[in-house]
Coordinates of C-alpha atoms and ligand atoms in Angstrom, one line a residue:
Chain A
M28 CA 15.6 84.5 31.1
F29 CA 13.3 87.2 29.6
L30 CA 14.5 90.0 32.0
Q31 CA 18.3 88.9 31.0
H32 CA 17.5 89.4 27.3
L33 CA 15.8 92.5 27.9
L34 CA 18.6 94.2 29.8
N35 CA 21.0 93.1 27.1
G36 CA 18.8 94.5 24.6
I37 CA 18.4 97.7 26.4
T38 CA 22.2 97.9 26.7
I39 CA 22.8 97.7 23.0
G40 CA 19.6 99.6 22.0
G41 CA 20.8 102.6 23.8
S42 CA 23.8 102.8 21.4
Y43 CA 21.7 102.1 18.3
A44 CA 19.5 105.0 19.5
L45 CA 22.5 107.3 19.8
I46 CA 23.6 106.6 16.3
A47 CA 20.1 106.7 15.1
L48 CA 19.8 110.2 16.5
G49 CA 22.7 111.4 14.1
Y50 CA 20.9 110.0 11.1
T51 CA 17.5 111.5 12.0
L52 CA 19.0 115.0 13.0
V53 CA 20.9 115.2 9.8
Y54 CA 18.0 114.1 7.6
G55 CA 15.9 116.8 9.5
V56 CA 18.2 119.8 8.4
L57 CA 19.5 118.5 5.0
K58 CA 16.7 115.7 3.9
L59 CA 19.8 113.6 3.4
I60 CA 20.8 110.4 4.7
N61 CA 24.4 110.5 5.9
F62 CA 25.6 107.1 4.8
A63 CA 29.1 107.8 6.2
H64 CA 27.6 108.1 9.8
G65 CA 28.5 104.5 10.6
E66 CA 32.1 105.3 10.0
I67 CA 31.9 108.0 12.4
Y68 CA 30.7 105.5 14.9
M69 CA 33.6 103.0 14.0
I70 CA 36.1 105.9 14.6
G71 CA 34.5 106.7 17.9
A72 CA 35.1 103.0 18.8
Y73 CA 38.6 103.3 17.7
L74 CA 39.2 106.6 19.7
G75 CA 37.7 104.9 22.6
F76 CA 40.1 101.9 22.2
I77 CA 43.2 104.2 22.0
L78 CA 42.1 106.2 25.0
I79 CA 41.3 103.1 27.1
S80 CA 44.8 101.7 26.2
L81 CA 46.3 104.9 27.5
I82 CA 44.7 104.3 30.8
P83 CA 47.6 102.7 32.6
A84 CA 49.4 106.0 31.7
M85 CA 46.8 108.1 33.4
P86 CA 46.7 109.6 36.8
P87 CA 45.7 107.1 39.6
F88 CA 42.6 109.0 40.9
L89 CA 41.1 108.5 37.3
Q90 CA 42.2 104.9 37.1
G91 CA 40.4 104.0 40.2
N92 CA 37.2 105.5 39.3
V93 CA 35.1 103.7 36.8
I94 CA 32.5 106.4 36.2
L95 CA 34.9 109.4 36.0
M96 CA 37.1 107.4 33.6
M97 CA 34.2 106.5 31.4
M98 CA 33.3 110.2 31.2
V99 CA 36.6 111.3 30.3
V100 CA 37.0 108.7 27.5
L101 CA 33.5 109.4 26.2
I102 CA 33.8 113.2 26.1
V103 CA 37.4 113.1 24.5
A104 CA 36.4 110.5 21.9
A105 CA 33.1 112.3 21.1
A106 CA 34.7 115.6 20.8
I107 CA 37.3 114.5 18.2
C108 CA 34.4 112.7 16.2
A109 CA 32.5 115.9 16.4
L110 CA 35.4 117.4 14.5
Y111 CA 35.2 114.5 12.1
G112 CA 31.6 115.1 11.6
F113 CA 32.2 118.8 11.0
Y114 CA 34.8 118.2 8.3
L115 CA 32.7 115.3 6.7
E116 CA 30.0 117.8 6.1
K117 CA 32.3 120.5 5.0
I118 CA 34.2 118.4 2.6
C119 CA 31.8 115.8 1.3
Y120 CA 28.2 117.5 1.3
R121 CA 28.5 121.3 1.5
P122 CA 30.0 121.7 -2.0
L123 CA 27.2 119.4 -3.2
R124 CA 24.4 121.5 -1.7
G125 CA 21.7 121.9 -4.6
A126 CA 23.1 119.0 -6.5
P127 CA 20.6 116.2 -7.5
K128 CA 19.9 114.0 -4.5
L129 CA 21.8 111.1 -5.8
T130 CA 25.3 113.0 -5.8
P131 CA 25.6 113.4 -2.1
L132 CA 24.8 109.7 -1.7
I133 CA 27.9 108.8 -4.0
S134 CA 30.0 111.3 -2.1
A135 CA 28.9 109.5 1.3
L136 CA 29.9 106.2 0.0
G137 CA 33.3 107.7 -1.0
A138 CA 33.6 109.2 2.5
S139 CA 32.8 105.6 3.9
I140 CA 35.4 103.9 1.8
F141 CA 38.0 106.6 2.5
L142 CA 37.5 106.5 6.3
Q143 CA 37.4 102.7 6.5
N144 CA 40.6 102.4 4.9
F145 CA 42.2 105.2 6.7
V146 CA 41.4 103.2 9.9
M147 CA 42.5 99.9 8.5
I148 CA 45.9 101.4 7.4
S149 CA 46.6 103.2 10.5
M150 CA 45.2 100.7 13.0
G151 CA 45.5 97.5 11.1
A152 CA 42.9 95.1 9.5
K153 CA 42.8 92.7 12.6
D154 CA 40.3 92.9 15.4
Q155 CA 41.5 95.2 18.2
I156 CA 40.8 93.8 21.7
F157 CA 39.6 96.2 24.2
P158 CA 41.8 96.0 27.4
Q159 CA 39.2 94.7 29.9
T160 CA 39.9 97.1 32.7
I161 CA 36.7 98.5 33.9
G162 CA 33.8 97.2 35.7
M163 CA 33.8 93.7 34.4
K164 CA 33.0 91.8 37.6
T165 CA 29.7 90.0 37.0
I166 CA 26.8 90.8 39.5
T167 CA 23.8 88.6 39.8
L168 CA 20.5 89.9 41.1
G169 CA 17.4 87.9 41.0
G170 CA 18.6 85.5 38.2
V171 CA 19.8 88.4 36.1
S172 CA 23.5 88.9 35.6
F173 CA 25.1 91.9 34.5
T174 CA 28.4 93.9 34.9
L175 CA 28.9 97.3 36.5
L176 CA 30.1 98.3 32.9
Q177 CA 26.7 97.4 31.5
L178 CA 25.0 99.6 34.0
V179 CA 27.2 102.5 33.3
I180 CA 26.6 102.0 29.7
I181 CA 22.7 102.1 30.0
F182 CA 23.0 105.1 32.2
S183 CA 25.5 107.0 29.9
S184 CA 23.0 106.3 27.0
I185 CA 20.0 107.7 28.9
A186 CA 22.0 110.6 30.0
L187 CA 23.2 111.5 26.7
M188 CA 19.7 111.2 25.3
A189 CA 18.3 113.6 27.9
L190 CA 21.1 115.9 27.0
I191 CA 20.3 116.1 23.4
Y192 CA 16.7 116.4 24.1
W193 CA 17.2 119.2 26.4
F194 CA 19.6 120.8 23.8
I195 CA 17.1 120.6 20.9
N196 CA 14.2 121.9 23.0
R197 CA 15.5 124.1 25.6
T198 CA 18.4 126.0 23.9
R199 CA 18.4 128.6 21.3
L200 CA 20.6 126.9 19.0
G201 CA 18.7 123.6 19.4
V202 CA 15.4 125.2 18.6
A203 CA 17.1 126.8 15.5
I204 CA 17.9 123.1 14.4
K205 CA 14.1 122.3 14.8
A206 CA 13.2 125.6 12.9
T207 CA 15.8 124.7 10.0
S208 CA 14.4 121.1 9.8
T209 CA 10.8 122.5 9.1
D210 CA 11.7 125.6 6.9
P211 CA 15.3 126.5 6.0
Y212 CA 14.2 129.3 3.9
M213 CA 12.4 131.0 6.9
A214 CA 15.1 130.0 9.1
S215 CA 17.4 132.0 7.1
L216 CA 15.0 135.1 7.1
V217 CA 14.8 135.2 10.8
G218 CA 18.5 135.6 10.9
I219 CA 19.8 131.8 11.4
N220 CA 22.9 131.0 9.7
V221 CA 21.8 127.8 8.2
D222 CA 25.2 126.7 7.5
T223 CA 26.2 126.9 11.0
V224 CA 23.2 125.0 12.1
I225 CA 24.0 122.2 9.7
S226 CA 27.5 122.0 11.0
V227 CA 26.4 121.8 14.6
T228 CA 23.9 119.1 13.7
F229 CA 26.6 117.0 12.2
M230 CA 28.8 117.6 15.2
A231 CA 26.0 116.7 17.5
G232 CA 25.2 113.6 15.7
S233 CA 28.9 112.5 15.3
F234 CA 29.4 113.3 19.1
L235 CA 26.5 110.9 20.0
A236 CA 27.7 108.3 17.5
A237 CA 31.2 108.4 19.0
C238 CA 29.7 107.6 22.5
A239 CA 27.9 104.6 21.1
G240 CA 31.0 103.4 19.6
V241 CA 33.0 103.6 22.6
M242 CA 30.3 101.8 24.8
I243 CA 29.9 99.0 22.1
G244 CA 33.5 98.5 21.9
L245 CA 33.6 98.1 25.5
Y246 CA 30.6 96.0 25.9
Y247 CA 31.6 93.4 23.0
G248 CA 35.3 93.8 23.9
S249 CA 36.7 93.8 20.3
I250 CA 36.4 96.1 17.4
N251 CA 37.1 96.0 13.6
F252 CA 37.5 98.8 11.1
T253 CA 34.4 97.3 9.3
L254 CA 32.0 97.6 12.2
G255 CA 30.5 100.8 11.1
Y256 CA 28.9 99.3 8.2
L257 CA 26.5 96.8 10.1
G258 CA 26.2 99.2 13.1
G259 CA 25.3 102.0 10.7
I260 CA 22.6 100.0 8.9
K261 CA 21.1 98.9 12.2
A262 CA 20.9 102.4 13.6
F263 CA 19.5 103.5 10.2
T264 CA 17.0 100.8 10.7
A265 CA 16.4 102.3 14.1
A266 CA 15.7 105.7 12.7
V267 CA 13.5 104.6 10.0
L268 CA 11.6 102.4 12.4
G269 CA 10.9 105.4 14.7
G270 CA 10.2 107.7 11.7
I271 CA 13.2 109.5 10.1
G272 CA 13.4 113.0 11.1
N273 CA 11.8 112.4 14.3
V274 CA 14.0 112.7 17.4
P275 CA 11.8 110.6 20.1
G276 CA 11.4 108.3 17.3
A277 CA 15.1 107.7 16.9
M278 CA 15.3 106.8 20.6
V279 CA 12.3 104.5 20.7
G280 CA 13.4 102.9 17.6
G281 CA 17.0 102.3 18.9
F282 CA 15.9 100.7 22.2
L283 CA 13.1 98.7 20.3
L284 CA 15.7 97.3 17.7
G285 CA 18.0 96.3 20.5
I286 CA 15.5 94.6 22.4
I287 CA 14.0 92.6 19.5
E288 CA 17.5 91.5 18.5
A289 CA 18.2 90.4 22.0
L290 CA 14.9 88.5 22.3
G291 CA 15.4 87.1 18.8
A292 CA 19.0 86.0 19.5
G293 CA 17.8 84.5 22.9
Y294 CA 14.6 82.7 21.9
F295 CA 15.2 81.8 18.1
S296 CA 18.7 81.9 17.0
S297 CA 21.6 83.9 17.8
E298 CA 23.0 83.0 14.5
Y299 CA 20.6 85.1 12.8
K300 CA 21.1 88.1 15.2
D301 CA 22.1 90.6 12.5
V302 CA 19.2 89.6 10.2
Y303 CA 16.5 90.7 12.4
A304 CA 17.2 94.3 11.8
F305 CA 16.8 93.8 7.9
F306 CA 13.4 92.2 8.4
I307 CA 12.4 95.1 10.4
L308 CA 13.6 97.6 8.0
I309 CA 11.8 95.8 5.1
A310 CA 8.6 95.5 7.2
V311 CA 8.6 99.1 8.2
L312 CA 9.2 100.3 4.6
V313 CA 6.4 98.2 3.4
F314 CA 3.8 98.4 6.1
R315 CA 4.6 102.0 7.8
P316 CA 7.1 104.0 5.7
A317 CA 6.7 107.0 7.9
G318 CA 7.8 104.8 10.9
L319 CA 6.2 104.4 14.3
L320 CA 6.2 108.2 15.4
G321 CA 6.3 109.5 12.0
K322 CA 3.7 112.0 10.6
G323 CA 1.6 110.7 7.8
V324 CA 3.4 110.5 4.4
N325 CA 5.9 113.0 3.6
E326 CA 9.2 112.4 2.1
R327 CA 10.4 108.8 1.6
A328 CA 13.3 107.7 3.3
Chain B
M13 CA 17.4 154.8 4.7
L14 CA 16.9 152.1 1.8
R15 CA 18.0 152.6 -1.7
L16 CA 17.7 150.2 -4.6
T17 CA 19.4 151.1 -7.7
D18 CA 18.7 149.4 -11.0
I19 CA 18.5 145.8 -9.4
Q20 CA 18.0 142.9 -11.7
L21 CA 17.1 139.5 -10.4
L22 CA 16.7 136.0 -12.3
Y23 CA 14.9 132.7 -11.7
G24 CA 17.0 130.7 -14.2
P25 CA 16.0 132.3 -17.4
I26 CA 13.2 134.2 -16.2
E27 CA 14.1 137.9 -15.6
A28 CA 11.9 138.8 -12.7
L29 CA 13.4 142.3 -12.0
R30 CA 14.6 144.3 -14.8
G31 CA 16.2 147.2 -13.2
V32 CA 14.3 148.3 -10.3
S33 CA 15.1 151.5 -8.4
L34 CA 13.4 152.6 -5.4
E35 CA 13.9 154.3 -2.2
V36 CA 12.4 154.1 1.3
A37 CA 13.1 156.9 3.9
E38 CA 13.3 156.6 7.6
G39 CA 9.8 156.6 9.2
E40 CA 8.0 156.0 5.9
I41 CA 5.3 153.5 5.1
V42 CA 6.0 152.7 1.3
T43 CA 3.8 150.4 -0.6
L44 CA 4.6 148.4 -3.5
I45 CA 1.7 147.5 -5.9
G46 CA 1.5 145.5 -9.0
A47 CA -0.4 142.7 -10.7
N48 CA 0.6 138.9 -10.0
G49 CA 4.0 138.3 -11.2
A50 CA 5.1 141.7 -11.3
G51 CA 8.0 141.3 -9.2
K52 CA 6.7 142.7 -5.7
S53 CA 7.9 139.5 -3.7
S54 CA 11.1 139.3 -5.7
T55 CA 12.1 142.9 -4.8
L56 CA 11.7 142.0 -1.1
K57 CA 13.8 138.7 -1.8
A58 CA 16.4 140.8 -3.3
I59 CA 16.5 143.1 -0.3
S60 CA 16.7 140.5 2.5
G61 CA 19.2 138.7 0.4
I62 CA 17.4 135.4 0.2
H63 CA 17.5 135.6 -3.6
A64 CA 20.9 137.2 -4.9
V65 CA 20.5 140.0 -7.4
V66 CA 22.7 139.8 -10.6
G67 CA 22.8 143.7 -11.2
G68 CA 22.3 147.0 -9.3
S69 CA 23.0 147.9 -6.0
I70 CA 21.2 147.9 -2.6
E71 CA 22.1 150.3 0.1
F72 CA 20.9 150.5 3.6
R73 CA 21.9 153.3 5.9
G74 CA 24.4 154.2 3.6
Q75 CA 26.1 150.7 3.2
R76 CA 26.0 148.1 0.5
I77 CA 23.9 145.1 1.4
D78 CA 23.6 143.2 -1.9
G79 CA 25.7 140.2 -1.8
L80 CA 25.5 139.7 2.1
P81 CA 23.9 136.4 3.4
P82 CA 20.3 136.8 4.8
H83 CA 21.3 136.4 8.4
E84 CA 23.8 139.4 8.1
I85 CA 21.0 141.6 6.5
V86 CA 18.6 140.6 9.4
G87 CA 21.4 141.8 11.6
R88 CA 21.7 145.1 10.2
G89 CA 17.9 145.7 10.9
I90 CA 15.8 144.6 8.1
S91 CA 13.2 142.0 8.9
H92 CA 11.2 140.3 6.1
C93 CA 8.0 138.8 6.8
P94 CA 7.6 136.6 3.7
E95 CA 4.5 135.7 1.4
G96 CA 2.4 132.8 2.8
R97 CA 3.4 133.3 6.6
R98 CA 5.7 130.4 6.8
I99 CA 5.0 129.8 10.5
F100 CA 7.2 127.0 11.8
A101 CA 4.5 124.6 12.1
D102 CA 6.0 122.1 14.6
L103 CA 7.5 124.8 16.9
S104 CA 5.2 126.3 19.5
V105 CA 4.1 129.8 19.4
R106 CA 6.9 130.8 22.0
E107 CA 9.5 129.1 19.9
N108 CA 8.5 130.8 16.8
L109 CA 8.8 134.0 18.5
L110 CA 12.3 133.2 19.9
M111 CA 13.3 132.2 16.6
G112 CA 12.4 135.5 15.4
G113 CA 14.6 137.1 18.1
Y114 CA 17.4 134.6 17.3
L115 CA 20.0 137.5 16.7
L116 CA 18.9 139.3 19.7
P117 CA 21.4 139.4 22.8
K118 CA 20.0 137.0 25.3
S119 CA 19.7 139.6 27.9
E120 CA 17.0 141.4 25.5
T121 CA 15.0 138.3 24.4
A122 CA 12.6 138.1 27.3
Q123 CA 11.8 141.8 27.4
Q124 CA 11.2 142.0 23.6
L125 CA 9.1 138.9 24.0
E126 CA 6.8 140.7 26.5
Q127 CA 6.6 143.7 24.4
V128 CA 5.6 141.8 21.1
L129 CA 3.1 139.9 23.1
A130 CA 1.5 143.0 24.7
M131 CA 0.7 144.1 20.9
F132 CA -0.6 140.6 20.3
P133 CA -2.5 139.5 23.3
R134 CA -4.3 136.7 21.4
L135 CA -0.8 135.2 21.0
S136 CA -0.1 135.0 24.9
E137 CA -3.2 132.8 25.0
R138 CA -1.8 130.5 22.3
I139 CA 1.8 130.5 23.6
S140 CA 2.4 126.8 24.1
Q141 CA 0.4 125.8 21.1
A142 CA 2.1 124.4 17.8
G143 CA 2.3 127.3 15.4
G144 CA 0.6 125.1 12.7
T145 CA -2.5 124.8 14.7
L146 CA -3.3 128.4 14.8
S147 CA -6.2 130.0 12.5
G148 CA -5.0 131.8 9.5
G149 CA -5.5 135.2 11.1
E150 CA -3.6 134.2 14.1
Q151 CA -0.8 132.8 12.0
Q152 CA -0.5 136.1 10.2
M153 CA -0.2 137.9 13.6
L154 CA 2.5 135.4 14.6
A155 CA 4.3 135.9 11.4
I156 CA 4.3 139.7 12.0
A157 CA 5.1 139.4 15.7
R158 CA 8.0 137.1 14.8
A159 CA 9.3 139.5 12.2
L160 CA 9.2 142.2 15.1
M161 CA 11.0 140.1 17.6
C162 CA 14.5 141.2 16.1
K163 CA 13.8 144.8 16.9
P164 CA 14.0 145.8 13.2
A165 CA 14.5 149.3 11.7
L166 CA 12.8 148.4 8.7
L167 CA 9.9 145.8 8.3
M168 CA 9.0 144.2 4.9
L169 CA 5.5 142.7 4.8
D170 CA 4.5 140.7 2.1
E171 CA 0.8 140.6 1.6
P172 CA 0.0 140.5 5.3
S173 CA -3.9 140.8 4.5
L174 CA -4.0 137.8 2.0
G175 CA -6.8 135.3 2.8
L176 CA -8.1 137.2 5.8
A177 CA -11.6 138.2 6.9
P178 CA -12.2 142.0 6.6
I179 CA -12.0 142.7 10.3
M180 CA -8.7 140.9 10.3
V181 CA -7.3 143.1 7.7
A182 CA -8.5 146.2 9.4
K183 CA -6.6 145.1 12.4
I184 CA -3.5 144.2 10.5
F185 CA -3.4 147.7 8.9
E186 CA -4.2 149.2 12.3
T187 CA -1.2 147.4 13.5
I188 CA 1.2 148.7 11.0
L189 CA 0.1 152.3 11.6
S190 CA 0.8 152.0 15.2
L191 CA 4.3 150.4 14.5
R192 CA 5.2 153.5 12.5
Q193 CA 4.2 155.6 15.3
H194 CA 6.8 153.5 17.4
G195 CA 9.4 154.6 14.7
L196 CA 9.4 151.7 12.6
T197 CA 9.9 152.0 8.8
V198 CA 7.7 149.7 6.8
L199 CA 7.8 148.4 3.3
L200 CA 4.4 146.9 2.3
V201 CA 3.7 144.7 -0.6
E202 CA -0.2 144.5 -1.0
Q203 CA -2.9 143.1 -3.4
N204 CA -5.2 145.3 -1.6
A205 CA -3.9 148.3 -3.2
G206 CA -6.7 150.6 -2.2
A207 CA -6.2 150.0 1.5
A208 CA -2.5 150.0 1.2
L209 CA -2.3 153.5 -0.4
E210 CA -4.5 154.7 2.3
I211 CA -2.1 153.9 5.2
S212 CA 1.1 154.6 3.3
D213 CA 3.0 157.8 2.5
R214 CA 4.5 156.8 -0.8
G215 CA 3.9 154.0 -3.4
Y216 CA 5.6 152.3 -6.3
V217 CA 3.7 150.6 -9.2
L218 CA 5.6 147.6 -10.6
E219 CA 4.8 146.1 -13.9
V220 CA 6.7 143.2 -15.4
G221 CA 9.6 143.7 -13.3
S222 CA 10.1 147.5 -13.6
V223 CA 8.8 150.4 -12.0
T224 CA 6.2 152.4 -13.9
L225 CA 4.8 154.6 -11.6
S226 CA 5.7 156.1 -8.2
G227 CA 4.9 159.1 -6.0
D228 CA 2.7 160.3 -3.0
S229 CA 0.1 157.7 -2.1
R230 CA -2.5 160.3 -2.3
A231 CA -1.5 161.2 -5.7
L232 CA -1.5 157.5 -6.9
R233 CA -4.8 156.9 -5.4
S234 CA -6.4 159.5 -7.8
D235 CA -4.2 158.7 -10.7
P236 CA -6.6 157.3 -13.5
R237 CA -4.1 154.7 -14.5
V238 CA -3.7 153.4 -11.0
V239 CA -7.6 153.7 -10.4
Q240 CA -8.3 151.6 -13.6
A241 CA -5.7 148.8 -13.2
Y242 CA -5.5 148.3 -9.2
L243 CA -8.4 150.0 -7.7
G244 CA -11.1 148.5 -9.8
G245 CA -12.4 151.9 -11.0
Ligands
ATP20 N1 11.0 130.4 -7.3 C1 10.6 130.9 -8.7 N2 11.2 130.3 -9.8 C2 10.9 130.6 -10.9 N3 10.1 131.8 -11.2 C3 9.9 132.5 -10.3 C4 10.0 132.1 -8.9 N4 9.5 133.1 -8.1 C5 8.8 134.0 -8.9 N5 9.1 133.7 -10.2 C6 8.7 134.5 -11.4 O1 9.1 135.9 -11.2 C7 8.1 136.8 -11.5 C8 7.8 137.6 -10.4 O2 7.5 136.9 -9.2 P1 7.0 137.7 -7.8 O3 6.9 136.5 -6.9 O4 8.1 138.6 -7.5 O5 5.6 138.3 -8.3 P2 4.8 139.1 -7.4 O6 4.6 140.4 -7.8 O7 5.1 138.9 -5.9 O8 3.4 138.3 -7.7 P3 2.1 138.0 -6.7 O9 1.3 139.0 -6.5 O10 1.5 136.9 -7.4 O11 2.7 137.5 -5.4 C9 6.9 136.0 -11.9 O12 7.0 135.9 -13.3 C10 7.1 134.6 -11.4 O13 6.5 133.6 -12.2
MG21 MG1 4.2 138.0 -4.3

């Protein structure tokens, strides 16, 4: 039973981690919590829904191949969401650069409300049911049951995390994100265009959040325009748990939160599933505000 | 090569530069001296574009550069190694250097890294260490090395000797001289006015945001006003 919960926790935790990375990366470069990030994740889920609904119209070689199809859907949804992230920053945050810290927060709330309503009006307020097309057959192995889809989700989350880790540590633009996070002033003195780095950071975070949205949508099977709110707060919790601004922290925090939630739902009560995240958020803020992997005391989240 | 004409710079209501004019010719080492708060660092900030000027003009190689964003000014060949070193503490020495060469074509990065490391062998030994864990002197070397990574034509150094042991100071000044031999032009800001005037060709004295004296370094060194105010005579 434990292994079953663990596996479910990892499946969902991978998505929390992907969304949490967006919070943490943006916090790094701007020292700002992008509270509209949950909406990007929600839009990613809807884009996934739209693309998967289009599957019957896709070429047959795609339809037969779960992994290939998953990749196409993820990449297209994520690329579109990266544009959402780009414009979100450009429209809602860039004009407020240098304004008091509360101002971009209000702007974020405005963006959230706008994006939710935009999706509600264009896609409807009802739950949308994902077509159950791919990898739904249950496999049981040593008492643990899972679907092929679940394995693909876990694998994709890990691959995406490896990709972003590689990007940040091994590419020039990625290292520039780290440099901008430590000292934007010095970053511009070495010739980094800080505005470009900030845009890239939003796009990368949105890319990952969209992937999480598609995967969560497929996993739970239904989505709603309000899903960005809870998902956003949970992933924010994961980012704080790992230490906001800390990239490995967001990954650890995401998996940990997913696992705690799954174990809590399995052993205590699944009714309270969504409450555990808030317990953790409060506990972290009280006992270890810098997070598990965060360094000492610097700025408060 | 560089000409500042009557530049003015404000920090809110504070007038830090009140019409500074100065020139740096190709291949020169020029020193800016002045008391604390005179506006030396502000002058460098104006040139590198990190703080916008509100009046006057800055020309580099015949083209106006005031108003350009800092990354474009770096691209034109001006590298600013600011006050306080500002090493990227969490980045490794290698990453710090690679960031210094951010605007370099990818094909030239490895070779430039090698050249810069040859000048500062100590940094090669620390190449994978986080920048923040280096000693003060090593951090200063890293700051200079990083500023050299973009193959600048003009290097601006803001108090490179601050807080270093005498032997390190001597080494830094030696480095500046050898850089000039390689064709680099240097604009140097120093508290250590005696040593700076010794290695430089010309100097400017700044007082509360204006140039009050300028000329040949040798002449400045024997000018009674300079001796009294800056050389502890
Ligand atoms: N960020 C800032 N905000 C407000 N005032 C500033 C700022 N930076 C500098 N100043 C003011 O501008 C004036 C010139 O400062 P600047 O840093 O250019 O002096 P400096 O000659 O480099 O001095 P030091 O030798 O102490 O480094 C000072 O009066 C200083 O207080
Ligand atoms: Mg200064």
